[in-house]
Amino acid sequence: MRALAAGLWLAVVVCSLHAELLHSSDLEYLGAFRLPDEGDYGWNWSGFAATFYPDGDPSGPVDGVPGSIFALGHNQLQLVSEISIPVPVISPTKNLDDLNTAATLQPFADIPGGMFGNLEVPQAGLAYLPAQGGQATGKIHFCWSQHFQEFVPTHGWCELSLSSPLPAGPWRMAGYTPYATADYLFDIPEAWAGANTPGRLLATGRFREGFWSGLGPALFAYGPWNEGNPPLPGATLTQVTPLLLYGIQQPGIPEILTADSMAMRTFNPDDDWSGGAWLTAGDKAAVAFVGTKGMGSWWYGFMDGTVWPDEPPYPPVPPWPYDDRGYWSDSVKTQILFLDPEELGAVARGEQPTWAPQPYDSLDIDVVMFDAERDAYRDKYSLVGAMCFDRQHGILYLLEHRADGEQCLVHAWRVSSPLGSTTLSIELVTPTAARLFWIAVPGAAYYDLYRSTASQFEAVGVPWHIAVAPDTSFQFSEGIADPGDSFFYRAGVRNGDAASPPSNAVGECEFSLSAPPDRPDGARGD
């Protein structure tokens, strides 16, 4: 629903309140992997919902990509399976045979137990959270909605065992339309929620093509465990906090009231924002949305350019495959948007209208997609689906629709912020031992301690690798070839392939030390 007025907010000036933002340059592409072959109704036409499970696949290899993914299979069956995560591979020629393949950990199952019935053009979201409130176990939180819908229950949760999911729900979001609340789901970092949405650790939202859900992706915070363990079937969840809505929810009206002044700046009715994740790396953060982005001019009608007017006379419907009526644009691309979490916090606190936050960065990802083209003959219009985030290891997973025949591919990026350097100091502990001290750096996996016999610092020997926690000091002994020799020390910070600039140099230790000069990788202090 369109309108000319922008409500009571007469003027909005938005400034970023968060100095530490993740940018597109903080994402490093790691590659892709394939899904297992489960037949025509397994992973074909899939990828519309996914969540990362940190404790999944505990007996899997130690390969840098731990955990598992729960994801939605064929779009007509709406079943969920759990898969392992193989090492992503970059294929310069985009050869599917170069890629590793995930394994099935739990076969497909109907986790809501039929509570939503048959849905027309279904939309769904999944999000894992560890036990909350009085819960004894972690849950998979879910939502399901459809193309046309009134104010009906859409959300629930279930257990992690797909053979016995024990679903609870469904519940409705008090006062808010499923057109804006029931598609993507993801977790909210506890520190941010504690400051802005206490007890509400889940983000849920939807972007419905056109204008019905607002002029951009919507997002709301909720925590159903606060209203029952579980809330009763059919219950209305009243503790729902808007974080993002490019329009106004009118009571009892499913369509969001909109105006051009409330739009996301890059809004196109042909957009399809299909997934989201709350990204963090060290002190940096961003709320990210992924989707198929409409570009250029848009029209309502048919893909071949035929415009469908508001009033008759109406043009002939084009022949197949161009006979699907909807919103179209000159071209599309796959894209990730970045929004400032602090601007969403200002909305949650009532300091800004829900349409105030705007994307501050974007990442076009066509270059790494295997099949980033719409294809009317294959009925392929949405190019990407869900995404999920391994917060502990900083890996973002994204599902590309129908890029492996009719199956999805899973792409991965490492999310990291440039590592800052540390500051080093040294003190003599005994006549034969010294201790180095350094300041902990956010995002560090370990510290390299280097030494040199020259103040200009040319490192000698094998560096000592010191695990990140809880150590911020290292006691050691040196073997001195000649009495009176001096040693100088520096520290570097590392996380995977990322390395910081070197620290300051300390040293001139002109005392007699007697232990062997070199220690193997991983050696620890006494």
Coordinates of C-alpha atoms in Angstrom, one line a residue:
M1 CA 0.0 0.0 0.0
R2 CA 1.4 3.4 -1.0
A3 CA 0.9 6.7 0.7
L4 CA 2.3 10.2 0.4
A5 CA 2.7 11.1 4.1
A6 CA 5.7 9.9 6.1
G7 CA 3.9 9.7 9.4
L8 CA 5.0 11.9 12.4
W9 CA 8.7 11.8 11.6
L10 CA 9.2 15.1 9.8
A11 CA 12.9 14.9 9.1
V12 CA 15.5 12.2 9.6
V13 CA 19.2 12.6 9.7
V14 CA 21.1 9.4 10.2
C15 CA 24.8 9.3 11.2
S16 CA 26.6 6.0 12.0
L17 CA 26.9 5.6 15.7
H18 CA 29.3 2.6 15.4
A19 CA 32.9 3.4 14.6
E20 CA 33.8 -0.3 14.0
L21 CA 31.9 -1.5 11.0
L22 CA 32.6 -4.5 8.8
H23 CA 33.0 -3.7 5.1
S24 CA 32.9 -5.7 1.9
S25 CA 36.7 -5.6 2.0
D26 CA 36.6 -7.7 5.2
L27 CA 35.1 -10.7 3.4
E28 CA 37.6 -13.1 1.8
Y29 CA 36.1 -15.7 -0.6
L30 CA 37.0 -19.2 0.4
G31 CA 35.3 -21.2 -2.3
A32 CA 32.3 -23.5 -2.7
F33 CA 31.1 -27.1 -2.1
R34 CA 28.4 -29.3 -3.4
L35 CA 25.4 -30.9 -1.7
P36 CA 24.9 -34.7 -1.5
D37 CA 22.8 -36.4 -4.2
E38 CA 19.5 -37.3 -2.5
G39 CA 17.4 -37.8 -5.7
D40 CA 15.0 -35.5 -7.5
Y41 CA 13.2 -34.4 -4.3
G42 CA 16.3 -34.0 -2.1
W43 CA 18.4 -30.9 -2.8
N44 CA 16.8 -29.9 -6.1
W45 CA 15.1 -26.5 -6.0
S46 CA 16.5 -26.0 -2.5
G47 CA 18.4 -23.4 -0.4
F48 CA 15.6 -21.2 0.9
A49 CA 16.6 -21.6 4.6
A50 CA 19.7 -22.6 6.5
T51 CA 21.4 -22.4 9.9
F52 CA 24.9 -23.2 11.2
Y53 CA 25.2 -25.6 14.1
P54 CA 28.5 -25.2 15.9
D55 CA 28.5 -28.7 17.6
G56 CA 27.5 -30.6 14.5
D57 CA 29.7 -33.3 12.9
P58 CA 31.8 -33.8 16.1
S59 CA 33.7 -36.8 14.5
G60 CA 34.5 -34.9 11.3
P61 CA 38.1 -34.1 10.2
V62 CA 40.0 -31.2 11.8
D63 CA 40.0 -29.1 8.6
G64 CA 39.3 -25.6 9.6
V65 CA 35.5 -25.8 8.8
P66 CA 33.9 -27.4 11.9
G67 CA 30.2 -27.8 12.6
S68 CA 27.3 -28.6 10.4
I69 CA 24.5 -26.9 8.5
F70 CA 20.7 -27.6 8.8
A71 CA 19.1 -26.6 5.5
L72 CA 15.8 -26.8 3.7
G73 CA 15.5 -29.1 0.8
H74 CA 13.1 -29.2 -2.2
N75 CA 10.9 -26.1 -2.2
Q76 CA 7.7 -28.1 -2.6
L77 CA 8.4 -30.6 0.1
Q78 CA 9.9 -28.2 2.7
L79 CA 11.9 -30.9 4.5
V80 CA 15.1 -30.2 6.5
S81 CA 18.4 -32.2 6.5
E82 CA 21.7 -31.8 8.4
I83 CA 24.9 -31.9 6.3
S84 CA 28.6 -31.8 7.0
I85 CA 30.8 -29.0 5.9
P86 CA 33.7 -30.0 3.6
V87 CA 36.6 -27.7 2.8
P88 CA 35.4 -25.1 0.3
V89 CA 37.4 -25.0 -3.0
I90 CA 38.0 -22.1 -5.4
S91 CA 37.6 -23.4 -8.9
P92 CA 39.0 -20.7 -11.3
T93 CA 37.1 -22.3 -14.2
K94 CA 34.0 -23.0 -12.1
N95 CA 34.3 -26.7 -12.7
L96 CA 31.9 -28.6 -10.4
D97 CA 34.2 -31.6 -10.4
D98 CA 36.8 -29.5 -8.6
L99 CA 34.5 -29.1 -5.6
N100 CA 34.2 -31.2 -2.5
T101 CA 30.8 -32.7 -1.5
A102 CA 29.0 -32.5 1.8
A103 CA 27.8 -35.7 3.5
T104 CA 24.3 -36.3 5.0
L105 CA 24.4 -36.3 8.8
Q106 CA 20.6 -36.5 9.3
P107 CA 18.2 -37.3 6.5
F108 CA 15.3 -35.1 5.5
A109 CA 12.5 -34.7 7.9
D110 CA 9.3 -32.6 8.4
I111 CA 10.4 -30.6 11.5
P112 CA 7.1 -28.6 11.9
G113 CA 5.1 -31.8 11.8
G114 CA 2.6 -30.5 9.3
M115 CA 1.5 -27.6 11.5
F116 CA 1.5 -25.2 8.5
G117 CA -0.4 -27.4 6.0
N118 CA 0.2 -26.9 2.3
L119 CA 1.6 -23.5 1.4
E120 CA 1.5 -21.6 -1.9
V121 CA 5.0 -20.3 -2.8
P122 CA 6.3 -21.1 0.7
Q123 CA 8.9 -19.0 2.5
A124 CA 10.9 -20.4 5.4
G125 CA 13.7 -19.6 7.9
L126 CA 15.9 -21.6 10.3
A127 CA 18.1 -20.5 13.2
Y128 CA 19.9 -22.5 15.8
L129 CA 20.3 -21.2 19.4
P130 CA 21.6 -22.9 22.4
A131 CA 19.2 -23.4 25.3
Q132 CA 17.6 -20.2 26.5
G133 CA 15.6 -19.4 29.7
G134 CA 14.3 -22.6 31.2
Q135 CA 15.1 -24.8 28.1
A136 CA 17.2 -27.9 28.7
T137 CA 18.4 -28.2 25.1
G138 CA 19.3 -26.0 22.2
K139 CA 16.6 -25.5 19.5
I140 CA 16.1 -25.0 15.8
H141 CA 13.9 -22.0 15.6
F142 CA 11.8 -21.8 12.4
C143 CA 9.2 -19.8 10.5
W144 CA 7.0 -20.6 7.5
S145 CA 4.8 -18.3 5.4
Q146 CA 3.4 -18.1 1.9
H147 CA 2.8 -15.7 -1.0
F148 CA -0.7 -14.5 0.1
Q149 CA -1.4 -14.5 3.8
E150 CA -3.3 -12.9 6.6
F151 CA -2.2 -12.5 10.3
V152 CA -1.6 -16.2 11.0
P153 CA 0.9 -18.1 13.2
T154 CA 4.2 -18.5 11.5
H155 CA 6.9 -19.3 14.0
G156 CA 8.0 -22.2 16.2
W157 CA 10.9 -24.3 17.4
C158 CA 12.0 -27.9 17.5
E159 CA 14.7 -30.2 18.8
L160 CA 17.9 -31.0 16.9
S161 CA 17.1 -34.6 16.4
L162 CA 15.3 -34.7 13.0
S163 CA 14.0 -38.2 13.7
S164 CA 12.2 -36.8 16.8
P165 CA 12.0 -33.0 16.4
L166 CA 9.1 -32.5 18.9
P167 CA 8.0 -29.2 17.3
A168 CA 6.4 -26.4 19.3
G169 CA 4.2 -23.7 17.9
P170 CA 3.0 -22.1 15.8
W171 CA 3.0 -18.5 17.1
R172 CA 2.2 -15.2 15.5
M173 CA 4.0 -11.9 15.8
A174 CA 1.8 -9.4 17.7
G175 CA 0.6 -6.7 15.3
Y176 CA 3.0 -7.4 12.4
T177 CA 2.2 -9.0 9.1
P178 CA 3.8 -12.2 7.9
Y179 CA 4.8 -10.3 4.8
A180 CA 7.5 -8.5 6.9
T181 CA 8.3 -11.1 9.6
A182 CA 8.4 -14.7 8.3
D183 CA 11.2 -15.7 5.9
Y184 CA 14.8 -15.3 7.1
L185 CA 15.9 -16.0 10.7
F186 CA 19.3 -15.5 12.4
D187 CA 20.8 -15.0 15.8
I188 CA 21.6 -11.6 17.4
P189 CA 24.9 -11.3 19.4
E190 CA 24.3 -11.4 23.1
A191 CA 26.1 -8.2 23.9
W192 CA 24.2 -6.2 21.3
A193 CA 20.9 -7.7 22.4
G194 CA 21.7 -7.0 26.1
A195 CA 22.0 -3.3 25.3
N196 CA 19.1 -3.0 22.8
T197 CA 16.7 -5.9 22.9
P198 CA 17.2 -7.7 26.3
G199 CA 16.2 -11.3 26.1
R200 CA 15.4 -11.2 22.4
L201 CA 18.2 -13.0 20.6
L202 CA 16.5 -13.9 17.3
A203 CA 16.1 -11.7 14.3
T204 CA 13.3 -12.5 11.9
G205 CA 12.1 -10.7 8.8
R206 CA 11.0 -10.9 5.2
F207 CA 11.2 -9.0 1.9
R208 CA 8.3 -9.7 -0.3
E209 CA 8.8 -8.6 -3.9
G210 CA 6.9 -5.4 -4.8
F211 CA 5.7 -3.1 -2.1
W212 CA 3.7 -5.3 0.3
S213 CA 6.4 -5.7 2.9
G214 CA 7.9 -2.2 2.7
L215 CA 10.5 -0.7 0.5
G216 CA 13.4 -2.8 1.6
P217 CA 14.1 -5.8 3.9
A218 CA 12.4 -5.9 7.3
L219 CA 13.8 -7.2 10.6
F220 CA 12.3 -7.8 14.1
A221 CA 13.9 -9.1 17.3
Y222 CA 12.0 -11.6 19.4
G223 CA 12.6 -14.4 22.0
P224 CA 9.7 -16.8 22.3
W225 CA 11.2 -18.6 25.4
N226 CA 10.3 -15.3 27.3
E227 CA 6.6 -16.0 26.8
G228 CA 6.4 -19.7 27.7
N229 CA 8.5 -22.9 27.5
P230 CA 7.1 -23.3 25.0
P231 CA 4.3 -20.8 24.4
L232 CA 1.0 -22.4 23.7
P233 CA 0.1 -23.4 20.1
G234 CA -1.5 -20.4 18.4
A235 CA -0.2 -17.9 21.0
T236 CA 0.6 -14.3 20.1
L237 CA 4.1 -13.3 20.9
T238 CA 3.9 -9.8 22.4
Q239 CA 7.6 -9.1 23.0
V240 CA 8.6 -8.2 19.4
T241 CA 10.9 -5.2 18.7
P242 CA 11.1 -3.6 15.2
L243 CA 14.7 -3.1 14.0
L244 CA 14.0 -2.3 10.4
L245 CA 10.8 -1.7 8.4
Y246 CA 10.7 0.6 5.3
G247 CA 7.1 1.6 5.9
I248 CA 4.4 1.6 8.5
Q249 CA 2.4 -1.3 9.9
Q250 CA -1.2 -0.4 10.1
P251 CA -3.4 -2.4 12.5
G252 CA -5.1 -5.3 10.9
I253 CA -3.8 -4.6 7.3
P254 CA -1.4 -7.2 5.9
E255 CA 0.2 -4.7 3.4
I256 CA 2.8 -2.3 4.8
L257 CA 2.0 1.4 4.2
T258 CA 4.8 3.0 2.3
A259 CA 6.0 6.2 0.8
D260 CA 9.1 7.2 -1.3
S261 CA 10.5 9.0 1.8
M262 CA 10.6 5.7 3.7
A263 CA 12.4 3.6 1.0
M264 CA 15.8 2.0 1.2
R265 CA 17.8 4.2 -1.2
T266 CA 18.6 1.3 -3.6
F267 CA 15.1 -0.2 -3.5
N268 CA 13.8 -1.9 -6.6
P269 CA 10.4 -3.8 -6.7
D270 CA 12.3 -6.6 -8.5
D271 CA 14.6 -7.1 -5.5
D272 CA 14.6 -10.4 -3.7
W273 CA 16.4 -10.2 -0.3
S274 CA 16.4 -13.9 0.6
G275 CA 18.7 -14.3 3.6
G276 CA 20.5 -12.5 6.4
A277 CA 23.2 -12.8 9.1
W278 CA 24.5 -10.7 11.9
L279 CA 28.3 -10.6 11.2
T280 CA 31.0 -10.0 13.8
A281 CA 34.8 -10.1 13.7
G282 CA 36.7 -8.8 16.7
D283 CA 35.2 -5.4 17.6
K284 CA 33.6 -5.0 14.1
A285 CA 30.0 -5.9 13.1
A286 CA 27.4 -5.6 10.4
V287 CA 23.9 -6.8 9.7
A288 CA 24.0 -8.4 6.2
F289 CA 21.3 -9.2 3.7
V290 CA 21.9 -11.2 0.6
G291 CA 19.6 -11.4 -2.5
T292 CA 18.9 -11.0 -6.1
K293 CA 19.2 -7.2 -6.8
G294 CA 17.0 -5.6 -9.4
M295 CA 18.9 -3.0 -11.5
G296 CA 17.9 -0.2 -13.8
S297 CA 14.2 0.5 -14.7
W298 CA 11.5 -1.7 -13.4
W299 CA 8.0 -2.6 -14.5
Y300 CA 5.0 -4.7 -13.5
G301 CA 4.1 -7.2 -16.1
F302 CA 6.1 -9.9 -17.9
M303 CA 9.7 -10.7 -18.3
D304 CA 9.8 -9.9 -22.0
G305 CA 9.0 -6.2 -21.3
T306 CA 5.3 -6.3 -21.6
V307 CA 3.8 -3.8 -19.1
W308 CA 0.5 -4.7 -17.3
P309 CA -1.5 -1.5 -16.7
D310 CA -3.6 -0.7 -13.7
E311 CA -6.7 -0.4 -15.8
P312 CA -8.0 -2.1 -19.0
P313 CA -7.5 -2.5 -21.8
Y314 CA -4.9 -5.2 -21.0
P315 CA -2.3 -6.5 -23.5
P316 CA -2.2 -10.1 -24.5
V317 CA -0.3 -12.4 -22.1
P318 CA 3.0 -13.4 -23.8
P319 CA 3.5 -17.1 -24.7
W320 CA 5.5 -19.4 -22.4
P321 CA 8.1 -19.0 -20.9
Y322 CA 7.4 -15.3 -20.5
D323 CA 3.8 -15.7 -19.1
D324 CA 4.7 -15.2 -15.4
R325 CA 3.3 -11.8 -14.2
G326 CA 5.2 -9.9 -11.6
Y327 CA 7.9 -7.2 -11.0
W328 CA 10.8 -7.1 -13.4
S329 CA 13.8 -4.9 -14.1
D330 CA 16.4 -4.3 -16.8
S331 CA 18.9 -6.7 -15.2
V332 CA 19.8 -8.4 -11.9
K333 CA 22.9 -9.2 -9.9
T334 CA 23.6 -11.1 -6.7
Q335 CA 24.6 -8.8 -3.9
I336 CA 25.3 -8.6 -0.1
L337 CA 24.2 -5.4 1.7
F338 CA 25.8 -4.1 4.9
L339 CA 23.8 -2.2 7.6
D340 CA 25.1 -0.6 10.8
P341 CA 23.9 -2.5 13.9
E342 CA 24.0 0.7 15.9
E343 CA 21.5 2.3 13.6
L344 CA 19.2 -0.7 14.2
G345 CA 19.8 -0.2 17.9
A346 CA 18.6 3.4 17.6
V347 CA 15.4 2.0 16.0
A348 CA 15.0 -0.5 18.8
R349 CA 15.4 2.3 21.4
G350 CA 12.8 4.4 19.7
E351 CA 15.3 7.1 18.7
Q352 CA 14.8 6.7 15.0
P353 CA 12.0 5.6 12.7
T354 CA 12.2 2.1 11.4
W355 CA 13.1 3.2 7.9
A356 CA 16.0 5.4 8.9
P357 CA 18.9 2.8 8.6
Q358 CA 20.4 2.6 5.2
P359 CA 23.1 0.3 3.7
Y360 CA 26.6 1.8 4.0
D361 CA 28.3 -0.8 1.8
S362 CA 27.5 -3.6 -0.6
L363 CA 29.4 -6.6 -2.2
D364 CA 28.5 -7.8 -5.7
I365 CA 29.1 -11.5 -5.8
D366 CA 28.3 -12.5 -9.4
V367 CA 32.0 -13.1 -10.0
V368 CA 32.1 -16.1 -7.7
M369 CA 28.6 -17.5 -8.5
F370 CA 28.5 -20.5 -10.8
D371 CA 25.2 -19.6 -12.6
A372 CA 24.2 -16.0 -11.9
E373 CA 21.7 -15.7 -14.7
R374 CA 17.9 -15.7 -14.7
D375 CA 16.5 -18.4 -17.1
A376 CA 12.8 -18.3 -18.0
Y377 CA 13.0 -21.7 -19.7
R378 CA 14.1 -23.2 -16.4
D379 CA 11.8 -21.0 -14.3
K380 CA 14.9 -19.7 -12.5
Y381 CA 14.4 -16.2 -11.2
S382 CA 15.8 -16.1 -7.7
L383 CA 19.6 -16.6 -7.9
V384 CA 20.6 -16.9 -4.2
G385 CA 18.8 -18.1 -1.1
A386 CA 19.7 -18.3 2.6
M387 CA 22.9 -17.6 4.4
C388 CA 24.2 -18.6 7.8
F389 CA 27.3 -17.6 9.9
D390 CA 29.8 -19.5 12.0
R391 CA 30.5 -16.8 14.5
Q392 CA 33.3 -18.5 16.4
H393 CA 35.4 -19.1 13.3
G394 CA 34.2 -16.2 11.2
I395 CA 32.9 -18.1 8.2
L396 CA 29.8 -17.0 6.2
Y397 CA 27.9 -19.6 4.2
L398 CA 25.6 -18.7 1.3
L399 CA 23.4 -21.0 -0.8
E400 CA 23.3 -20.4 -4.6
H401 CA 20.1 -21.6 -6.2
R402 CA 20.2 -24.3 -8.9
A403 CA 23.9 -23.9 -9.8
D404 CA 24.7 -27.6 -9.8
G405 CA 22.1 -28.9 -12.2
E406 CA 18.9 -28.3 -10.1
Q407 CA 20.8 -28.5 -6.8
C408 CA 22.3 -25.7 -4.7
L409 CA 25.9 -24.9 -4.2
V410 CA 27.2 -23.6 -0.9
H411 CA 29.7 -20.7 -1.0
A412 CA 31.9 -19.6 1.9
W413 CA 33.6 -16.4 2.9
R414 CA 35.9 -15.7 5.8
V415 CA 34.8 -12.6 7.7
S416 CA 37.7 -10.9 9.4
S417 CA 38.9 -7.5 10.4
P418 CA 42.5 -6.4 9.8
L419 CA 44.5 -7.4 12.9
G420 CA 46.1 -4.6 14.9
S421 CA 49.6 -4.8 16.2
T422 CA 50.4 -5.4 19.8
T423 CA 52.7 -3.6 22.2
L424 CA 55.6 -5.6 23.7
S425 CA 57.6 -5.2 27.0
I426 CA 60.2 -7.3 28.7
E427 CA 61.5 -7.8 32.2
L428 CA 64.3 -9.8 33.7
V429 CA 62.9 -12.5 36.0
T430 CA 66.1 -14.2 37.2
P431 CA 69.7 -14.0 36.0
T432 CA 68.9 -16.7 33.5
A433 CA 65.4 -16.0 32.5
A434 CA 63.2 -13.2 31.2
R435 CA 59.5 -12.6 30.5
L436 CA 57.9 -10.9 27.5
F437 CA 54.5 -9.2 28.0
W438 CA 52.1 -8.1 25.2
I439 CA 48.7 -6.5 25.0
A440 CA 45.9 -8.8 23.8
V441 CA 44.5 -7.9 20.3
P442 CA 40.9 -8.7 19.3
G443 CA 40.6 -11.4 16.7
A444 CA 44.0 -12.9 17.4
A445 CA 44.4 -16.7 17.1
Y446 CA 48.0 -16.7 18.2
Y447 CA 51.1 -14.5 18.6
D448 CA 54.5 -15.0 16.9
L449 CA 57.4 -14.0 19.0
Y450 CA 60.5 -13.2 17.0
R451 CA 64.1 -12.4 18.1
S452 CA 67.1 -10.8 16.6
T453 CA 70.7 -10.0 17.5
A454 CA 70.5 -6.6 15.9
S455 CA 68.4 -3.6 16.9
Q456 CA 67.4 -3.1 13.2
F457 CA 65.8 -6.5 13.7
E458 CA 66.5 -9.4 11.4
A459 CA 64.7 -12.4 12.9
V460 CA 66.8 -15.5 13.6
G461 CA 65.7 -18.9 14.5
V462 CA 62.1 -20.3 14.5
P463 CA 59.5 -18.0 16.0
W464 CA 57.7 -19.1 19.1
H465 CA 53.9 -19.6 18.4
I466 CA 51.9 -18.7 21.5
A467 CA 48.2 -19.7 21.7
V468 CA 45.9 -16.7 22.1
A469 CA 44.2 -17.4 25.4
P470 CA 44.7 -16.9 28.2
D471 CA 48.4 -16.0 27.7
T472 CA 49.6 -12.4 27.4
S473 CA 53.1 -13.2 28.6
F474 CA 55.8 -15.8 27.9
Q475 CA 58.7 -16.7 30.2
F476 CA 61.8 -18.1 28.4
S477 CA 65.6 -18.7 28.5
E478 CA 68.1 -18.1 25.8
G479 CA 71.4 -19.9 25.0
I480 CA 74.0 -17.2 24.4
A481 CA 76.9 -18.2 22.1
D482 CA 79.2 -15.4 23.4
P483 CA 78.9 -13.7 26.8
G484 CA 77.6 -10.2 26.4
D485 CA 75.5 -10.9 23.3
S486 CA 72.2 -9.0 23.1
F487 CA 68.9 -10.2 21.9
F488 CA 65.9 -8.1 20.7
Y489 CA 62.3 -9.2 20.5
R490 CA 59.2 -8.4 18.5
A491 CA 55.7 -9.8 18.4
G492 CA 53.3 -10.4 15.5
V493 CA 49.6 -11.2 15.7
R494 CA 48.0 -13.9 13.4
N495 CA 44.7 -15.4 12.6
G496 CA 44.8 -17.9 9.7
D497 CA 46.5 -16.1 6.8
A498 CA 45.9 -12.7 8.3
A499 CA 48.9 -11.1 10.1
S500 CA 49.4 -7.8 11.8
P501 CA 52.2 -5.3 11.4
P502 CA 55.1 -6.1 13.8
S503 CA 55.1 -4.7 17.3
N504 CA 57.8 -2.5 18.8
A505 CA 61.2 -4.1 19.5
V506 CA 62.4 -4.7 23.0
G507 CA 65.6 -6.3 24.3
E508 CA 69.3 -5.6 24.8
C509 CA 69.3 -8.4 27.3
E510 CA 73.0 -8.5 28.2
F511 CA 72.8 -11.3 30.8
S512 CA 73.9 -14.9 30.6
L513 CA 71.2 -17.3 29.7
S514 CA 71.7 -21.0 29.2
A515 CA 68.6 -22.8 27.7
P516 CA 68.6 -24.0 24.0
P517 CA 68.0 -21.0 21.7
D518 CA 65.2 -22.5 19.5
R519 CA 61.9 -24.1 20.5
P520 CA 59.6 -26.0 18.1
D521 CA 56.3 -24.6 16.9
G522 CA 53.8 -24.6 19.7
A523 CA 56.4 -24.5 22.5
R524 CA 55.1 -22.9 25.7
G525 CA 56.8 -20.9 28.4
D526 CA 57.8 -22.3 31.8

